[in-house]
Amino acid sequence: ETAVFQTPNYHVTQVGNEVSFNCKQTLGHDTMYWYKQDSKKLLKIMFSYNNKQLIVNETVPRRFSPQSSDKAHLNLRIKSVEPEDSAVYLCASSYSGGVNQAPLFGEGTRLSVL
Amino acid sequence: TQTVSQSDAHVTVFEGDSVELRCNYSYGGSIYLSWYIQHHGRGLQFLLKYYSGNPVVQGVNGFEAEFSKSDSSFHLRKASVHWSDSAVYFCAVMGGSNAKLTFGKGTKLSVKS
């Protein structure tokens, strides 16, 4: 099956802890993204990688760091979570720039920070 | 700077009705537009896209959208909705060689039987 896979589906943690989310795509795409969806369903891009190189880095707190081992994997680490980090984190992938093919999304990782 | 606006936060229709979900954008150059659907508790599913050519594009499950440069719009339509179409619909825009999609705030579609 070709798609975008995210783990875990859900994660509950406490303020100050470190968390890590994984994303893998088996579509052969060369660009991957992380989006954050807040409680009001608003979607905002956080990072974008093309062939393991960071190409988009929005204004995101420094405790967030993306990690890419190859073009099929893009993980997200949050060093010391804050209550406002509670959200759904969506991973997506596409071919370069996404113009010729729409980014396809995973099912998301739901983070709750207590 | 690319922006996208979805004027309706919530639309309610009955099964079998037609529906139009509105999307307006602003960007000065070549633009790439798309629609996604998000069912409750799920990720985003791609519906359709427009970049060039025929301004009316067909998508999955009977959805279509029409691009209008003069109105800066990309409205989504369906002739006859089903209860399973109840979801949140997002319009998205990507400008030029930009590598990021900018999403609207979403329109929640509720289909009553």
Coordinates of C-alpha atoms in Angstrom, one line a residue:
Chain A
E1 CA 0.0 0.0 0.0
T2 CA 1.3 3.4 -1.0
A3 CA 0.5 6.3 1.3
V4 CA 1.7 8.6 4.1
F5 CA 2.0 6.8 7.5
Q6 CA 2.2 8.6 10.8
T7 CA 2.9 7.1 14.3
P8 CA 1.7 7.4 16.9
N9 CA -2.0 8.1 16.3
Y10 CA -2.4 9.7 19.8
H11 CA 0.0 10.8 22.5
V12 CA -0.7 12.2 25.9
T13 CA 2.1 13.8 27.9
Q14 CA 2.9 16.3 30.5
V15 CA 4.3 19.8 30.2
G16 CA 8.1 19.8 29.9
N17 CA 8.4 16.3 28.4
E18 CA 10.0 15.5 25.1
V19 CA 8.0 13.9 22.3
S20 CA 8.8 12.5 18.9
F21 CA 6.5 11.8 16.0
N22 CA 7.3 9.7 12.9
C23 CA 6.2 10.1 9.3
K24 CA 7.0 7.8 6.4
Q25 CA 5.8 8.0 2.8
T26 CA 5.9 5.1 0.3
L27 CA 4.8 7.2 -2.7
G28 CA 8.2 8.0 -4.0
H29 CA 7.7 11.7 -3.4
D30 CA 10.7 14.0 -2.8
T31 CA 9.1 16.7 -0.6
M32 CA 7.6 16.3 2.8
Y33 CA 5.7 18.6 5.1
W34 CA 4.6 19.0 8.7
Y35 CA 1.4 21.0 9.4
K36 CA -0.2 21.9 12.7
Q37 CA -4.0 21.9 13.1
D38 CA -5.3 23.6 16.2
S39 CA -8.5 23.1 18.1
K40 CA -10.3 25.5 15.8
K41 CA -9.3 23.3 12.8
L42 CA -6.9 26.0 11.5
L43 CA -4.1 24.5 9.5
K44 CA -0.6 26.0 9.4
I45 CA 2.6 24.8 7.8
M46 CA 5.5 24.3 10.1
F47 CA 8.3 22.8 7.9
S48 CA 8.9 21.5 4.5
Y49 CA 11.8 19.3 3.3
N50 CA 12.9 18.5 -0.3
N51 CA 15.3 15.6 -0.6
K52 CA 16.3 15.9 3.0
Q53 CA 17.0 19.6 2.7
L54 CA 14.9 22.1 4.7
I55 CA 13.1 24.5 2.3
V56 CA 10.3 26.0 4.4
N57 CA 10.7 26.9 8.0
E58 CA 7.8 29.0 9.3
T59 CA 7.9 30.9 12.6
V60 CA 7.9 28.0 14.9
P61 CA 9.2 27.9 18.5
R62 CA 12.7 26.5 18.7
R63 CA 11.6 23.5 20.8
F64 CA 10.3 22.1 17.5
S65 CA 12.9 20.4 15.3
P66 CA 12.3 18.3 12.2
Q67 CA 14.5 15.4 11.3
S68 CA 14.9 13.8 8.0
S69 CA 17.0 10.7 7.4
D70 CA 16.0 10.3 3.8
K71 CA 13.4 11.6 1.4
A72 CA 10.8 9.1 2.6
H73 CA 11.0 10.0 6.3
L74 CA 10.4 13.2 8.1
N75 CA 10.1 13.1 11.9
L76 CA 9.2 15.9 14.3
R77 CA 10.6 16.3 17.8
I78 CA 9.3 18.7 20.4
K79 CA 12.0 19.2 23.1
S80 CA 9.9 20.5 26.0
V81 CA 6.2 20.5 25.3
E82 CA 3.9 23.4 26.3
P83 CA 0.1 23.3 26.7
E84 CA -0.3 25.3 23.5
D85 CA 1.3 22.4 21.6
S86 CA -1.8 20.4 22.1
A87 CA -3.0 19.9 18.5
V88 CA -3.1 17.5 15.6
Y89 CA 0.2 17.3 13.6
L90 CA -0.3 16.3 10.0
C91 CA 2.4 15.0 7.8
A92 CA 2.2 15.3 4.0
S93 CA 4.3 14.5 0.9
S94 CA 4.3 15.5 -2.8
Y95 CA 6.6 15.9 -5.8
S96 CA 8.8 19.0 -5.9
G97 CA 6.8 22.1 -5.2
G98 CA 3.5 20.3 -5.3
V99 CA 2.4 22.0 -8.5
N100 CA 2.0 18.8 -10.5
Q101 CA 0.5 16.7 -7.8
A102 CA -1.3 17.8 -4.7
P103 CA 0.3 17.0 -1.3
L104 CA -1.2 13.8 0.2
F105 CA -1.7 13.7 4.0
G106 CA -1.4 11.1 6.7
E107 CA -4.1 10.5 9.3
G108 CA -2.4 12.8 11.9
T109 CA -0.9 12.5 15.3
R110 CA -3.1 13.9 18.1
L111 CA -1.1 15.4 20.9
S112 CA -2.6 16.3 24.3
V113 CA -0.4 18.1 26.8
L114 CA -1.6 18.0 30.4
Chain B
T1 CA 1.7 36.7 -0.1
Q2 CA -1.0 34.2 -0.8
T3 CA -4.3 34.2 1.1
V4 CA -7.5 32.2 0.9
S5 CA -10.9 32.9 2.3
Q6 CA -13.8 30.6 3.0
S7 CA -16.7 32.8 3.8
D8 CA -19.0 30.1 5.2
A9 CA -18.0 28.5 8.5
H10 CA -21.0 26.1 8.4
V11 CA -23.4 25.0 5.7
T12 CA -26.4 22.7 6.3
V13 CA -28.3 20.9 3.5
F14 CA -30.5 17.9 3.1
E15 CA -29.5 14.7 1.4
G16 CA -30.1 15.0 -2.3
D17 CA -29.7 18.8 -2.3
S18 CA -27.0 20.5 -4.4
V19 CA -24.3 22.5 -2.5
E20 CA -21.7 25.1 -3.3
L21 CA -18.8 25.8 -0.9
R22 CA -17.2 29.1 -1.5
C23 CA -13.5 29.9 -1.8
N24 CA -11.8 33.2 -2.7
Y25 CA -8.0 33.7 -3.0
S26 CA -5.5 36.5 -3.5
Y27 CA -2.2 36.1 -5.2
G28 CA -0.5 38.1 -8.0
G29 CA 0.9 35.4 -10.1
S30 CA 0.4 31.8 -11.3
I31 CA -1.6 29.9 -8.8
Y32 CA -2.3 26.3 -7.8
L33 CA -5.7 25.7 -6.1
S34 CA -7.0 22.6 -4.4
W35 CA -9.8 21.3 -2.2
Y36 CA -9.5 18.8 0.6
I37 CA -12.0 17.0 2.8
Q38 CA -11.6 16.1 6.5
H39 CA -13.9 13.7 8.1
H40 CA -14.1 13.8 11.9
G41 CA -11.0 12.5 13.5
R42 CA -9.3 11.8 10.2
G43 CA -6.5 13.3 8.1
L44 CA -7.0 15.4 5.0
Q45 CA -8.2 13.7 1.8
F46 CA -7.5 15.3 -1.6
L47 CA -10.6 16.1 -3.7
L48 CA -9.4 18.0 -6.7
K49 CA -7.0 20.6 -8.0
Y50 CA -6.6 23.4 -10.6
Y51 CA -3.4 24.8 -12.1
S52 CA -4.2 25.6 -15.8
G53 CA -6.5 24.6 -18.6
N54 CA -10.2 23.9 -18.3
P55 CA -11.5 26.0 -15.4
V56 CA -14.0 23.4 -14.4
V57 CA -12.2 20.4 -12.7
Q58 CA -13.8 17.1 -11.7
G59 CA -12.8 15.4 -8.5
V60 CA -13.7 12.3 -6.5
N61 CA -17.2 11.4 -5.4
G62 CA -19.0 13.7 -7.8
F63 CA -17.4 16.9 -6.6
E64 CA -16.3 19.6 -9.1
A65 CA -14.9 23.1 -8.8
E66 CA -14.7 26.1 -11.1
F67 CA -11.8 28.5 -11.3
S68 CA -12.6 32.1 -12.0
K69 CA -9.7 34.5 -12.4
S70 CA -12.0 37.6 -12.6
D71 CA -13.7 36.7 -9.3
S72 CA -10.5 35.2 -7.7
S73 CA -12.6 32.2 -6.8
F74 CA -12.5 28.5 -6.8
H75 CA -15.9 27.3 -5.5
L76 CA -16.6 23.6 -4.9
R77 CA -19.9 22.1 -6.0
K78 CA -21.8 18.9 -5.8
A79 CA -25.2 18.3 -7.5
S80 CA -26.6 15.8 -5.0
V81 CA -25.1 15.3 -1.6
H82 CA -25.1 12.2 0.5
W83 CA -25.0 12.0 4.3
S84 CA -21.4 10.7 4.1
D85 CA -20.4 14.0 2.6
S86 CA -20.7 15.6 6.0
A87 CA -17.2 16.8 6.9
V88 CA -15.0 19.9 6.9
Y89 CA -13.9 21.1 3.5
F90 CA -10.7 23.1 3.1
C91 CA -9.7 25.2 0.1
A92 CA -5.9 25.6 -0.3
V93 CA -3.7 27.8 -2.5
M94 CA 0.0 27.6 -3.5
G95 CA 1.6 30.4 -5.4
G96 CA 4.4 30.2 -8.0
S97 CA 7.4 28.2 -6.9
N98 CA 6.4 28.4 -3.3
A99 CA 6.6 25.0 -1.6
K100 CA 3.7 25.5 0.9
L101 CA 0.0 25.2 0.8
T102 CA -2.0 28.0 2.6
F103 CA -5.3 26.7 3.8
G104 CA -8.6 28.5 4.4
K105 CA -10.4 28.2 7.7
G106 CA -12.6 25.4 6.5
T107 CA -16.3 25.0 5.9
K108 CA -18.2 22.4 7.9
L109 CA -20.8 20.7 5.7
S110 CA -23.7 19.0 7.6
V111 CA -26.0 16.8 5.5
K112 CA -29.3 16.0 7.1
S113 CA -31.4 13.0 6.0

